[in-house]
Amino acid sequence: GQQLNQSPQSMFIQEGEDVSMNCTSSSIFNTWLWYKQDPGEGPVLLIALYKAGELTSNGRLTAQFGITRKDSFLNISASIPSDVGIYFCAGPPGAGGTSYGKLTFGQGTILTVHP
Amino acid sequence: SAVISQKPSRDICQRGTSLTIQCQVDSQVTMMFWYRQQPGQSLTLIATANQGSEATYESGFVIDKFPISRPNLTFSTLTVSNMSPEDSSIYLCSGRQGGPYNEQFFGPGTRLTVL
């Protein structure tokens, strides 16, 4: 099936630092989604990207949909302790396959922010 | 976006028993999905819950082990049958309104421990 490779697997940073994580796929995605999961909760959508090259911001978060449609990155600026959690990239693979319409998730990036 | 609730939020069960997890959405959704998230891992799709018909299961998951019901557009259940310790996991309900590229949102999850 479709696979998303997300990196890094984990990050330990100081409060105030910027963070960058990315996601790559061997096949084309028409949508890239970035979710955050807090401990004991379900994932919550942070940013959705719908067009190749699109750059979208949500507060301190910025995400981009790669031109090749096979990658995306998420940046967090000036991190704060509440940014702690697991960040997942996800997307529904393109039409024509058995995975159409179903989200595929990356392995996740565990973010720890030291105050 | 819609709000999803799940019951129970957590449970500890004995080997060989079954547990039914309920998922309630506060508005109608086109699609409902059930995911499993093992400790420290990403989300794996178990099945798509179809209203009024049998669920569509992903490779590695079968109806006898994970029977699913979806009697209407706002409610679904997942049963984990004949449980073993390997079934210890977080089970997440998810919903989507509209087409495959619309936002997919998640419930808080049910944390299951099998002894």
Tab-separated table of C-alpha atoms in Angstrom:
chain	number	residue	atom	x	y	z
A	1	GLY	CA	0.000	0.000	0.000
A	2	GLN	CA	0.878	3.649	0.025
A	3	GLN	CA	3.569	4.719	2.484
A	4	LEU	CA	4.595	8.062	3.857
A	5	ASN	CA	8.097	8.479	5.231
A	6	GLN	CA	8.206	11.081	7.944
A	7	SER	CA	11.322	12.510	9.546
A	8	PRO	CA	12.726	13.029	12.011
A	9	GLN	CA	11.199	10.381	14.280
A	10	SER	CA	11.728	12.550	17.337
A	11	MET	CA	13.029	15.976	18.278
A	12	PHE	CA	14.174	17.438	21.582
A	13	ILE	CA	14.360	21.214	21.470
A	14	GLN	CA	14.529	24.234	23.743
A	15	GLU	CA	11.609	26.574	24.076
A	16	GLY	CA	11.871	29.339	21.508
A	17	GLU	CA	13.623	27.262	18.865
A	18	ASP	CA	12.186	26.651	15.415
A	19	VAL	CA	11.232	23.146	14.289
A	20	SER	CA	11.094	21.572	10.870
A	21	MET	CA	9.781	18.145	9.877
A	22	ASN	CA	8.996	16.617	6.530
A	23	CYS	CA	7.176	13.846	4.811
A	24	THR	CA	7.884	12.091	1.515
A	25	SER	CA	6.039	9.564	-0.589
A	26	SER	CA	6.933	7.366	-3.528
A	27	SER	CA	3.599	8.208	-5.155
A	28	ILE	CA	1.628	11.362	-5.806
A	29	PHE	CA	-0.745	12.768	-3.218
A	30	ASN	CA	-3.456	15.267	-4.103
A	31	THR	CA	-3.813	16.513	-0.543
A	32	TRP	CA	-1.349	16.799	2.307
A	33	LEU	CA	-2.599	17.036	5.866
A	34	TRP	CA	-0.697	17.742	9.058
A	35	TYR	CA	-2.175	16.530	12.336
A	36	LYS	CA	-1.081	16.907	15.942
A	37	GLN	CA	-1.889	14.343	18.619
A	38	ASP	CA	-1.716	15.277	22.281
A	39	PRO	CA	-1.323	12.510	24.861
A	40	GLY	CA	-4.618	10.718	25.433
A	41	GLU	CA	-6.347	12.467	22.552
A	42	GLY	CA	-7.143	11.829	18.924
A	43	PRO	CA	-5.264	13.658	16.150
A	44	VAL	CA	-6.372	17.204	15.413
A	45	LEU	CA	-5.957	18.754	11.978
A	46	LEU	CA	-3.458	21.632	11.915
A	47	ILE	CA	-3.073	22.471	8.240
A	48	ALA	CA	-4.473	21.114	4.968
A	49	LEU	CA	-2.742	21.622	1.620
A	50	TYR	CA	-4.545	21.100	-1.662
A	51	LYS	CA	-2.304	22.397	-4.436
A	52	ALA	CA	1.280	21.681	-5.489
A	53	GLY	CA	3.532	24.507	-4.342
A	54	GLU	CA	0.963	25.816	-1.864
A	55	LEU	CA	2.385	27.447	1.246
A	56	THR	CA	-0.057	27.842	4.135
A	57	SER	CA	0.333	29.294	7.608
A	58	ASN	CA	-1.678	28.809	10.772
A	59	GLY	CA	-0.246	31.017	13.508
A	60	ARG	CA	3.294	29.837	14.193
A	61	LEU	CA	2.855	26.873	11.862
A	62	THR	CA	3.771	26.895	8.189
A	63	ALA	CA	3.391	23.985	5.791
A	64	GLN	CA	4.153	23.535	2.124
A	65	PHE	CA	2.904	21.134	-0.525
A	66	GLY	CA	5.902	20.060	-2.621
A	67	ILE	CA	5.985	20.841	-6.328
A	68	THR	CA	6.393	17.168	-7.205
A	69	ARG	CA	3.300	16.365	-5.057
A	70	LYS	CA	5.403	13.716	-3.328
A	71	ASP	CA	6.508	15.680	-0.291
A	72	SER	CA	5.515	18.229	2.290
A	73	PHE	CA	7.108	19.983	5.222
A	74	LEU	CA	5.843	21.544	8.441
A	75	ASN	CA	7.663	24.299	10.299
A	76	ILE	CA	6.915	25.522	13.801
A	77	SER	CA	8.453	28.827	14.779
A	78	ALA	CA	9.344	29.972	18.290
A	79	SER	CA	8.259	26.722	19.943
A	80	ILE	CA	6.450	26.744	23.278
A	81	PRO	CA	5.881	23.919	25.811
A	82	SER	CA	2.338	23.244	24.570
A	83	ASP	CA	3.748	22.309	21.159
A	84	VAL	CA	4.713	18.972	22.725
A	85	GLY	CA	3.010	16.048	21.045
A	86	ILE	CA	3.151	13.787	18.035
A	87	TYR	CA	2.894	15.346	14.587
A	88	PHE	CA	1.625	13.242	11.705
A	89	CYS	CA	1.545	13.911	8.007
A	90	ALA	CA	-1.284	12.230	6.166
A	91	GLY	CA	-2.972	12.213	2.834
A	92	PRO	CA	-5.440	10.400	0.651
A	93	PRO	CA	-3.555	8.894	-2.288
A	94	GLY	CA	-4.687	9.863	-5.771
A	95	ALA	CA	-7.627	8.351	-7.606
A	96	GLY	CA	-7.435	5.000	-9.324
A	97	GLY	CA	-6.115	2.836	-6.543
A	98	THR	CA	-7.695	0.788	-3.793
A	99	SER	CA	-6.574	3.374	-1.267
A	100	TYR	CA	-8.577	6.168	-2.871
A	101	GLY	CA	-10.248	8.354	-0.277
A	102	LYS	CA	-8.525	6.668	2.679
A	103	LEU	CA	-5.950	8.496	4.732
A	104	THR	CA	-2.415	7.152	4.875
A	105	PHE	CA	-0.394	8.354	7.871
A	106	GLY	CA	3.293	8.934	8.315
A	107	GLN	CA	5.088	7.338	11.253
A	108	GLY	CA	4.898	10.538	13.267
A	109	THR	CA	7.410	12.969	14.754
A	110	ILE	CA	7.524	13.094	18.543
A	111	LEU	CA	8.279	16.643	19.660
A	112	THR	CA	9.588	17.429	23.120
A	113	VAL	CA	10.079	21.060	24.133
A	114	HIS	CA	12.233	21.859	27.160
A	115	PRO	CA	11.251	25.061	28.954
B	1	SER	CA	-15.999	20.392	11.878
B	2	ALA	CA	-18.030	17.758	13.698
B	3	VAL	CA	-17.249	16.560	17.211
B	4	ILE	CA	-16.773	12.848	17.851
B	5	SER	CA	-17.158	11.148	21.213
B	6	GLN	CA	-16.226	7.593	22.088
B	7	LYS	CA	-17.241	5.274	24.902
B	8	PRO	CA	-15.568	3.886	26.877
B	9	SER	CA	-12.510	6.127	27.041
B	10	ARG	CA	-10.478	3.254	28.413
B	11	ASP	CA	-10.961	-0.304	29.625
B	12	ILE	CA	-9.011	-3.207	31.027
B	13	CYS	CA	-10.283	-6.560	29.816
B	14	GLN	CA	-9.547	-10.217	30.318
B	15	ARG	CA	-8.214	-12.422	27.569
B	16	GLY	CA	-10.958	-14.153	25.588
B	17	THR	CA	-13.645	-11.553	26.234
B	18	SER	CA	-15.079	-8.981	23.817
B	19	LEU	CA	-15.467	-5.218	24.060
B	20	THR	CA	-17.769	-2.966	22.052
B	21	ILE	CA	-16.661	0.625	21.486
B	22	GLN	CA	-19.246	3.236	20.632
B	23	CYS	CA	-18.666	6.263	18.409
B	24	GLN	CA	-21.101	9.172	18.270
B	25	VAL	CA	-20.798	12.170	15.943
B	26	ASP	CA	-22.692	15.379	16.667
B	27	SER	CA	-23.663	15.836	12.999
B	28	GLN	CA	-24.096	13.660	9.950
B	29	VAL	CA	-20.947	12.438	8.256
B	30	THR	CA	-20.468	10.834	4.876
B	31	MET	CA	-17.797	8.395	5.943
B	32	MET	CA	-16.812	6.806	9.233
B	33	PHE	CA	-13.600	4.914	9.848
B	34	TRP	CA	-12.019	2.882	12.629
B	35	TYR	CA	-8.274	3.024	13.283
B	36	ARG	CA	-5.907	1.232	15.614
B	37	GLN	CA	-2.875	2.917	17.124
B	38	GLN	CA	-0.478	0.683	18.979
B	39	PRO	CA	1.756	2.267	21.624
B	40	GLY	CA	4.278	4.629	20.052
B	41	GLN	CA	3.047	3.849	16.562
B	42	SER	CA	1.156	5.543	13.785
B	43	LEU	CA	-2.496	5.046	12.917
B	44	THR	CA	-3.563	1.955	10.975
B	45	LEU	CA	-6.929	1.844	9.265
B	46	ILE	CA	-9.009	-1.153	10.357
B	47	ALA	CA	-12.099	-0.604	8.252
B	48	THR	CA	-14.547	1.824	6.700
B	49	ALA	CA	-17.933	1.673	8.400
B	50	ASN	CA	-20.676	1.717	5.776
B	51	GLN	CA	-24.191	2.754	6.651
B	52	GLY	CA	-26.668	-0.083	6.192
B	53	SER	CA	-24.144	-2.544	4.798
B	54	GLU	CA	-21.104	-4.539	5.822
B	55	ALA	CA	-17.956	-2.659	6.664
B	56	THR	CA	-15.022	-2.658	4.255
B	57	TYR	CA	-11.955	-4.126	5.954
B	58	GLU	CA	-8.308	-3.425	5.245
B	59	SER	CA	-5.774	-6.145	4.692
B	60	GLY	CA	-5.022	-7.964	7.928
B	61	PHE	CA	-8.356	-7.208	9.563
B	62	VAL	CA	-11.415	-9.457	9.411
B	63	ILE	CA	-15.071	-9.128	10.320
B	64	ASP	CA	-15.059	-12.024	12.772
B	65	LYS	CA	-12.419	-10.304	14.877
B	66	PHE	CA	-13.617	-6.701	14.456
B	67	PRO	CA	-17.361	-6.646	13.714
B	68	ILE	CA	-18.570	-3.126	12.926
B	69	SER	CA	-22.018	-1.638	12.810
B	70	ARG	CA	-23.202	1.676	11.417
B	71	PRO	CA	-26.972	1.973	11.727
B	72	ASN	CA	-27.147	5.661	10.748
B	73	LEU	CA	-25.047	8.654	9.672
B	74	THR	CA	-23.940	9.635	13.168
B	75	PHE	CA	-23.222	6.398	15.043
B	76	SER	CA	-20.977	3.363	14.744
B	77	THR	CA	-19.665	0.568	16.934
B	78	LEU	CA	-16.521	-1.514	16.768
B	79	THR	CA	-16.277	-4.789	18.670
B	80	VAL	CA	-12.928	-6.323	19.492
B	81	SER	CA	-13.708	-10.024	19.815
B	82	ASN	CA	-11.961	-12.833	21.664
B	83	MET	CA	-9.309	-10.431	22.863
B	84	SER	CA	-5.665	-11.255	23.468
B	85	PRO	CA	-2.890	-9.052	24.886
B	86	GLU	CA	-1.845	-8.233	21.311
B	87	ASP	CA	-5.118	-6.313	20.948
B	88	SER	CA	-3.979	-3.813	23.576
B	89	SER	CA	-4.058	-0.558	21.691
B	90	ILE	CA	-5.854	2.743	21.190
B	91	TYR	CA	-8.900	2.460	18.945
B	92	LEU	CA	-9.918	5.663	17.185
B	93	CYS	CA	-13.132	6.532	15.418
B	94	SER	CA	-12.954	9.037	12.582
B	95	GLY	CA	-15.439	10.805	10.367
B	96	ARG	CA	-15.481	12.867	7.217
B	97	GLN	CA	-18.134	15.112	5.720
B	98	GLY	CA	-18.198	15.358	1.946
B	99	GLY	CA	-15.621	14.113	-0.534
B	100	PRO	CA	-12.316	12.271	-0.078
B	101	TYR	CA	-10.246	15.462	0.113
B	102	ASN	CA	-12.292	17.058	2.891
B	103	GLU	CA	-11.099	17.237	6.469
B	104	GLN	CA	-11.173	13.982	8.409
B	105	PHE	CA	-11.553	14.414	12.158
B	106	PHE	CA	-11.038	12.020	15.023
B	107	GLY	CA	-12.526	10.995	18.324
B	108	PRO	CA	-10.431	10.971	21.501
B	109	GLY	CA	-9.796	7.243	21.264
B	110	THR	CA	-10.466	4.238	23.470
B	111	ARG	CA	-7.427	2.905	25.291
B	112	LEU	CA	-7.757	-0.874	25.612
B	113	THR	CA	-5.559	-3.048	27.801
B	114	VAL	CA	-5.977	-6.820	27.603
B	115	LEU	CA	-4.556	-8.894	30.436
